[in-house]
mmCIF file of C-alpha atoms in Angstrom:
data_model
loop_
_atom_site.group_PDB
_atom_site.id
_atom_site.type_symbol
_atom_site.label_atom_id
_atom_site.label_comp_id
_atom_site.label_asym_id
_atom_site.label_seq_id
_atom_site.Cartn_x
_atom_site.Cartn_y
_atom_site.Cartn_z
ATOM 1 C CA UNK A 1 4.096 -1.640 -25.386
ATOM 2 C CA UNK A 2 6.841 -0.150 -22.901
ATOM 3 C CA UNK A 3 9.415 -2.574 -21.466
ATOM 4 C CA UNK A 4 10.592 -2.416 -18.069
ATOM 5 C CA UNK A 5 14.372 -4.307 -17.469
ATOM 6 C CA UNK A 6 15.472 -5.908 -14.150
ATOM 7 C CA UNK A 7 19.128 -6.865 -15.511
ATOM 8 C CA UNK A 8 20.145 -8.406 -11.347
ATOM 9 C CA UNK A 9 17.821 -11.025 -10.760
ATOM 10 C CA UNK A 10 18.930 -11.655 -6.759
ATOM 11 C CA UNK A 11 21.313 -8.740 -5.014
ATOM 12 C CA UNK A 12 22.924 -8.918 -1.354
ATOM 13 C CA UNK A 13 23.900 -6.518 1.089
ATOM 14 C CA UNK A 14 25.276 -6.180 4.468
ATOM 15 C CA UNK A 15 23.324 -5.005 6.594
ATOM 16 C CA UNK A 16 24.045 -0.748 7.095
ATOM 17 C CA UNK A 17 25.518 -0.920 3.893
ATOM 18 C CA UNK A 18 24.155 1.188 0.428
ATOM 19 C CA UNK A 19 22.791 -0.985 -2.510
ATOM 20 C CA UNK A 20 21.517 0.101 -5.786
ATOM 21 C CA UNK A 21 18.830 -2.296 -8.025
ATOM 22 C CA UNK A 22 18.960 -1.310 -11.642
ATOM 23 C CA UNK A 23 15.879 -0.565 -13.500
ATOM 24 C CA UNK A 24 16.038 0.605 -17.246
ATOM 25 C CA UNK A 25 12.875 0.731 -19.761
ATOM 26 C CA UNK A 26 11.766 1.514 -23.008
ATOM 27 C CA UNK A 27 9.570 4.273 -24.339
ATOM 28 C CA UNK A 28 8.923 6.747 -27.271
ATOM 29 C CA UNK A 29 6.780 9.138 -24.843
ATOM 30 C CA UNK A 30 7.882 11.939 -22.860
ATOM 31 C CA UNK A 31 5.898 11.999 -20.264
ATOM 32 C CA UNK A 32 5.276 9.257 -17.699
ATOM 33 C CA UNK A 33 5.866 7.780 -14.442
ATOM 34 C CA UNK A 34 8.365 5.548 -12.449
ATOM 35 C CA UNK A 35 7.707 3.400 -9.478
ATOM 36 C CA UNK A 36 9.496 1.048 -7.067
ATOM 37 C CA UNK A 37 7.459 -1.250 -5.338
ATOM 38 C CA UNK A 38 8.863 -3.785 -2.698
ATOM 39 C CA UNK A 39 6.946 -6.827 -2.163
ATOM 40 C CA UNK A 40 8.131 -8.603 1.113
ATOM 41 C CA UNK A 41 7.580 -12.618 1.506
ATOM 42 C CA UNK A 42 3.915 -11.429 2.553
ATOM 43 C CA UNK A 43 3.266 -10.786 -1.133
ATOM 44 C CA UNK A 44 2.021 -7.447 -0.282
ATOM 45 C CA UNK A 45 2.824 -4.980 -2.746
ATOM 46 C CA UNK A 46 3.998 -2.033 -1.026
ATOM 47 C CA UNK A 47 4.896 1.354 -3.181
ATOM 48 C CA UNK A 48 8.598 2.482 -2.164
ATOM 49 C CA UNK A 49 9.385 5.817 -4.430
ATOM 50 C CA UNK A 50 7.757 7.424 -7.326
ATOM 51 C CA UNK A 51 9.239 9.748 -10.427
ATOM 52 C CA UNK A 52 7.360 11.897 -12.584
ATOM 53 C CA UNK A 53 9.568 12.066 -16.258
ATOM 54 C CA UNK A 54 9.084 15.506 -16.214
ATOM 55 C CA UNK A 55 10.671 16.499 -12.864
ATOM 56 C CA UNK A 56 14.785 16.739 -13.110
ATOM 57 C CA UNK A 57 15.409 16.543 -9.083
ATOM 58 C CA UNK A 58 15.374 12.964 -8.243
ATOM 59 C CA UNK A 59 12.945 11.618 -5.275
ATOM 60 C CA UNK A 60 13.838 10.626 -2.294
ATOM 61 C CA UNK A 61 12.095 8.797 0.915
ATOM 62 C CA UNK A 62 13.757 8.539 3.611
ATOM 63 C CA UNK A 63 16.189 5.986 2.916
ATOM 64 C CA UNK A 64 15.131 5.366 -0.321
ATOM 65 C CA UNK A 65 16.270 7.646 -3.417
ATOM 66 C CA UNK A 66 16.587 7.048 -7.004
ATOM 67 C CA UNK A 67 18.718 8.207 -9.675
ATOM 68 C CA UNK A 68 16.586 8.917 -12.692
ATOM 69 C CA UNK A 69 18.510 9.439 -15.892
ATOM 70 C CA UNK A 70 15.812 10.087 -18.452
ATOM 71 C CA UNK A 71 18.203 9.970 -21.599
ATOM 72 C CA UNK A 72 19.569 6.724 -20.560
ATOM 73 C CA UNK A 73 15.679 5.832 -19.454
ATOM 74 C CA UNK A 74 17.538 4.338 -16.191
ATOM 75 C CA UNK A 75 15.544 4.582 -12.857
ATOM 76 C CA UNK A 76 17.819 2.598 -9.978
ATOM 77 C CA UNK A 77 16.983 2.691 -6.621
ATOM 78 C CA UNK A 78 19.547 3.495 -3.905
ATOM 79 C CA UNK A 79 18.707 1.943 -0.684
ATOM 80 C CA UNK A 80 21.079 3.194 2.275
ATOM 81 C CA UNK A 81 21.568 2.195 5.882
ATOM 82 C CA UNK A 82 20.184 -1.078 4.481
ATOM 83 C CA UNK A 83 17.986 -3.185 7.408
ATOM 84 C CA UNK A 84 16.927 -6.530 7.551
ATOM 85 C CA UNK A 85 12.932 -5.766 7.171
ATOM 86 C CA UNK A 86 14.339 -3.917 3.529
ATOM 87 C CA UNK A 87 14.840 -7.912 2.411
ATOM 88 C CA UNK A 88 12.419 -8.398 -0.233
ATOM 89 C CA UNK A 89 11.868 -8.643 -3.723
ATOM 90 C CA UNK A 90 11.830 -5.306 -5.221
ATOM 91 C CA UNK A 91 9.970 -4.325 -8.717
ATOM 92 C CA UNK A 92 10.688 -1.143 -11.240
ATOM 93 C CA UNK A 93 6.991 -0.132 -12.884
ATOM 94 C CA UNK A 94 6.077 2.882 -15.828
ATOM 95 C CA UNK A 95 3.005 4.043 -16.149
ATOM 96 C CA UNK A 96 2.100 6.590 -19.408
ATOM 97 C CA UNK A 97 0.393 9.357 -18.548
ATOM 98 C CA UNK A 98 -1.555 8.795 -21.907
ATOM 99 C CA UNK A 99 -2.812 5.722 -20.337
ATOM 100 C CA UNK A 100 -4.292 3.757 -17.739
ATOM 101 C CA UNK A 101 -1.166 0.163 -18.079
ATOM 102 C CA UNK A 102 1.443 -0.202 -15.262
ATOM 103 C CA UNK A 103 4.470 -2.429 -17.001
ATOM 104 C CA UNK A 104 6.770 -4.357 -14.907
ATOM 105 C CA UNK A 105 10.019 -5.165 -14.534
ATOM 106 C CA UNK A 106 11.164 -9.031 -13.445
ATOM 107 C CA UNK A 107 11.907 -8.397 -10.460
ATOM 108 C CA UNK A 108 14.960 -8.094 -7.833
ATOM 109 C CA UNK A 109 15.404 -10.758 -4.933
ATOM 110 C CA UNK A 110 17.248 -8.288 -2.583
ATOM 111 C CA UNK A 111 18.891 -10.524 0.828
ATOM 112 C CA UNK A 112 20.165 -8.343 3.966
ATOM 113 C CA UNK A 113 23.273 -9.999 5.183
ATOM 114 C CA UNK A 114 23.051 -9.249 9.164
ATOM 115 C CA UNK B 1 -4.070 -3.042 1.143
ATOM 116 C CA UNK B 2 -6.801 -1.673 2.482
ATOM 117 C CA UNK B 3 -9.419 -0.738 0.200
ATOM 118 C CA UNK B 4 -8.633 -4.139 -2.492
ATOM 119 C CA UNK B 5 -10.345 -7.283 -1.352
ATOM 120 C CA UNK B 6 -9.785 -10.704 -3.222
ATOM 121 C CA UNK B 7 -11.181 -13.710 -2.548
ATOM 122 C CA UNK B 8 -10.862 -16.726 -2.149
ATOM 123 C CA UNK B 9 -6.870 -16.518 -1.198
ATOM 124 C CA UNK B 10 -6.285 -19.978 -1.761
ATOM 125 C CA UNK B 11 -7.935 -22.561 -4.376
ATOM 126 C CA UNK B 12 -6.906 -25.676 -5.323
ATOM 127 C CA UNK B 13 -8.502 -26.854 -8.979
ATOM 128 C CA UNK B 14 -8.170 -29.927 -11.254
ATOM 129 C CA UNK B 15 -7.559 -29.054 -14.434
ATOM 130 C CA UNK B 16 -10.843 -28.543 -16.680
ATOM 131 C CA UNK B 17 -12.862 -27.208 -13.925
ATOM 132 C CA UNK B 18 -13.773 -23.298 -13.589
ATOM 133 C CA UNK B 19 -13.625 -20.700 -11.141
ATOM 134 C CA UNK B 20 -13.582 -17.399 -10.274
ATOM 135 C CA UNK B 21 -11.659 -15.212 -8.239
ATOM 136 C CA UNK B 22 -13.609 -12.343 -7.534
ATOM 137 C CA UNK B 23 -12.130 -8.330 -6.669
ATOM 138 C CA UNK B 24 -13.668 -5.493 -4.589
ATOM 139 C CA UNK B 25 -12.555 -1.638 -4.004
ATOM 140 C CA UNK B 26 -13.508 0.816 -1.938
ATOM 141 C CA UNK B 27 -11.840 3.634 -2.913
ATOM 142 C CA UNK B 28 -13.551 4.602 -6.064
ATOM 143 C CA UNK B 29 -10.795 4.422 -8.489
ATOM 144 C CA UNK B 30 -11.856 4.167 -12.495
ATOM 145 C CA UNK B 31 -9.308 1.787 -13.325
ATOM 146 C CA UNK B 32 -8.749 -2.154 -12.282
ATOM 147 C CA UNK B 33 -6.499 -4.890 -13.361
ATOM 148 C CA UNK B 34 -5.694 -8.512 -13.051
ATOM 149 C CA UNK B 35 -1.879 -9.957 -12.832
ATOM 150 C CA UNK B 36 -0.256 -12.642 -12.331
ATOM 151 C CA UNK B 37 2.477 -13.539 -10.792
ATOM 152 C CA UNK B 38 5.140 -16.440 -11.742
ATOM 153 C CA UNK B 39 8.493 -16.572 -10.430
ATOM 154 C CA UNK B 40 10.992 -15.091 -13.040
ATOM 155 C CA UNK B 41 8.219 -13.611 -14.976
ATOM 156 C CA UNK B 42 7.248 -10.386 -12.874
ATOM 157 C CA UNK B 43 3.640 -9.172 -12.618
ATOM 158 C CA UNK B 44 1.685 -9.855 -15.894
ATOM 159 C CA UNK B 45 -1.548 -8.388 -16.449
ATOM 160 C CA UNK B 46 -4.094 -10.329 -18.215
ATOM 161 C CA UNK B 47 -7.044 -7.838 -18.339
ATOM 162 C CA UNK B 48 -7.543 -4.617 -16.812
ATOM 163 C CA UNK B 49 -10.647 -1.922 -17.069
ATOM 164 C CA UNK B 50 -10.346 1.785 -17.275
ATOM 165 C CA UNK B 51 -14.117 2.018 -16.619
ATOM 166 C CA UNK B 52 -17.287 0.415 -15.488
ATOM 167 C CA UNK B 53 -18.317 -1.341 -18.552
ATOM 168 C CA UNK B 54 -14.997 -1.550 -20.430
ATOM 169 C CA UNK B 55 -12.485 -4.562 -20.503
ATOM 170 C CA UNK B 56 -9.293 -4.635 -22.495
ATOM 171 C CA UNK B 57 -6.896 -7.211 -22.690
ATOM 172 C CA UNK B 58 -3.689 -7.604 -21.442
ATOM 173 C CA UNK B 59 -0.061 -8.953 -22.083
ATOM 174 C CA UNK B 60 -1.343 -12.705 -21.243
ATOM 175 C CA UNK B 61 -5.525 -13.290 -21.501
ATOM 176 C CA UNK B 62 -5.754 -16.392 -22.815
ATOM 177 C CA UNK B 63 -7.520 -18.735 -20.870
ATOM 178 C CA UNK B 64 -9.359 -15.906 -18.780
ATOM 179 C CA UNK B 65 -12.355 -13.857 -19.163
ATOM 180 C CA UNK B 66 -13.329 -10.882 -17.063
ATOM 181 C CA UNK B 67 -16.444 -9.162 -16.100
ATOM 182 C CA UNK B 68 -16.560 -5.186 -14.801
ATOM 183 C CA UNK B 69 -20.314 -4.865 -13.911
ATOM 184 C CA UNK B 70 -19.919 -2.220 -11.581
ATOM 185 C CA UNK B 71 -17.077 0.701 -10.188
ATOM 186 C CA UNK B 72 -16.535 -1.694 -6.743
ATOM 187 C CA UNK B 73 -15.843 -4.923 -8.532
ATOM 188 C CA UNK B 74 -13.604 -7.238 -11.309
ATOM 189 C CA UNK B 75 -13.863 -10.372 -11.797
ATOM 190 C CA UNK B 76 -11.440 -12.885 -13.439
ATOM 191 C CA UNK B 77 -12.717 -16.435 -14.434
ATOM 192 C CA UNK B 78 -10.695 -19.217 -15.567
ATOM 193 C CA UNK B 79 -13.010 -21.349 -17.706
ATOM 194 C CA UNK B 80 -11.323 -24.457 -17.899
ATOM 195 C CA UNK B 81 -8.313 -24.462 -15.441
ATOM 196 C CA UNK B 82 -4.922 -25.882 -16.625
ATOM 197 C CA UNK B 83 -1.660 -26.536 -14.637
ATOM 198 C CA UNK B 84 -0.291 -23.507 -16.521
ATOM 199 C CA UNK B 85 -2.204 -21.165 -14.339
ATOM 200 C CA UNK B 86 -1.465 -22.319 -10.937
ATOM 201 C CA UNK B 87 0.061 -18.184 -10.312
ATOM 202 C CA UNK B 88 -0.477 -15.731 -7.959
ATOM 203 C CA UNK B 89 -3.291 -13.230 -8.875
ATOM 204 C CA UNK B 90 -3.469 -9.593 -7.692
ATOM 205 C CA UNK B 91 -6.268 -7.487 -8.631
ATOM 206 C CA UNK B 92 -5.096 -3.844 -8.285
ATOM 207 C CA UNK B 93 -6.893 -0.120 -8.268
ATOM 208 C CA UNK B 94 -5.335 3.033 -9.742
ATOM 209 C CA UNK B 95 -7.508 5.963 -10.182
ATOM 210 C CA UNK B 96 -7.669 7.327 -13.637
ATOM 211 C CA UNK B 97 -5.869 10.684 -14.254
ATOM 212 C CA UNK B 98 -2.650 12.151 -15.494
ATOM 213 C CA UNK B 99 -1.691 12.679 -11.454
ATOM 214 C CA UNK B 100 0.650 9.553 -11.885
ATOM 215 C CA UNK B 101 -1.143 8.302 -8.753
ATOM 216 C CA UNK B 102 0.067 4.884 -8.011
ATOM 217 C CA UNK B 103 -1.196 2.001 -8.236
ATOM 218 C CA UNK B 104 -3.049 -0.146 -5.121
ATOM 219 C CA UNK B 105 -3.126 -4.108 -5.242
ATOM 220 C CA UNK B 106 -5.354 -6.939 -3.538
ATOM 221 C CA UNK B 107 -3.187 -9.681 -0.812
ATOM 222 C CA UNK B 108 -3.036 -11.901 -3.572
ATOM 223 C CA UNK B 109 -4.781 -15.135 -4.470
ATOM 224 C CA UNK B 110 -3.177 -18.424 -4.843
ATOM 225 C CA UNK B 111 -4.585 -21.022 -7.454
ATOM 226 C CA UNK B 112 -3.308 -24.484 -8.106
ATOM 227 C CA UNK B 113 -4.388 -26.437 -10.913
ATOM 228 C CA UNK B 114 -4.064 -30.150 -10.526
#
């Protein structure tokens, strides 16, 4: 099975400032998918930015981007202009495109420092 | 989450007795799952089917069973509750392609086994 890795359990930032989470997994295949999900103290699980392996231009929302290095099979997630409803614990998923599993990561506890 | 309905939200148990927490879609997506959630752990999955009539098991499915009898609905059922599940549960949707569409998930429903 694929491994997703959280290495920063809990991350802070002030708020209007840039932070990065760092997501790295594990996989033989070449073609899949990366997610970021942010789940606020709601629980909700809300989708935040998505990758497809094949595609070398990274994705970007708004003020959400990613830098996906596919050799290093490292997906972070940039968040910029950071705000206090971006507080939230944040989790790195891969899906196969082979199959129908999401894995996740452990998560990141990310605090907005006003 | 709109479209993911999980009931009941909260349950208190006492360890040995059953229950079951019951899922509903309506967005016709193939595939459904069950995770849990524990703090430091991430989002498990315990079972998940990629069709009506098909169940597979997950990373953690001991002490569960699940039933698909239908496209709208998956249940999970805990048997004989222990303290060890009092978690978080999230059913989720994903529709069944190679599109690397995302993946949709229930509010959540909180057990604790006494």
């Amino acid at each position: 099975a694929q491994t997703v890795t959280q290495s920063q359990p809990e991350m802070s930032v002030q708020e209007a400032e840039t932070v990065t989470l760092s997501c790295t997994y594990d996989t033989s295949e070449s073609d899949y998918y990366l997610f970021w999900y942010k789940q606020p103290p709601s629980r909700q699980m809300i989708l935040v930015i998505r990758q497809e392996a094949y595609k070398q231009q990274n994705a970007t929302e708004n003020r959400f981007s990613v830098n996906f290095q596919k050799a290093a099979k490292s997906f972070s997630l940039k968040i910029s202009d950071s705000q206090l409803g971006d507080a939230a614990m944040y989790f790195c998923a891969y899906r196969s495109s082979y199959g129908n599993q999401f894995y996740f990561g452990t998560g990141t506890s990310l605090t907005v420092i006003p | 989450n709109a479209g993911v309905t999980q009931t009941p939200k909260f349950q208190v148990l006492k360890t040995g007795q059953s229950m079951t927490l019951q899922c509903a879609q309506d967005m016709n997506h193939n595939s459904m799952y069950w995770y849990r959630q524990d703090p430091g752990m991430g989002l498990r999955l315990i079972y998940y089917s990629a069709s009506e009539g098909t169940t597979d098991k997950g990373e953690v499915p001991n002490g569960y069973n699940v039933s698909r009898l239908n496209k709208r609905e998956f249940s999970l059922r805990l048997e004989s509750a222990a303290p060890s599940q009092t978690s978080v549960y999230f059913c989720a949707i994903s529709p069944r392609d190679r599109a690397g569409n995302t993946i949709y998930f229930g509010e959540g429903s909180w057990l604790t086994v006494v």
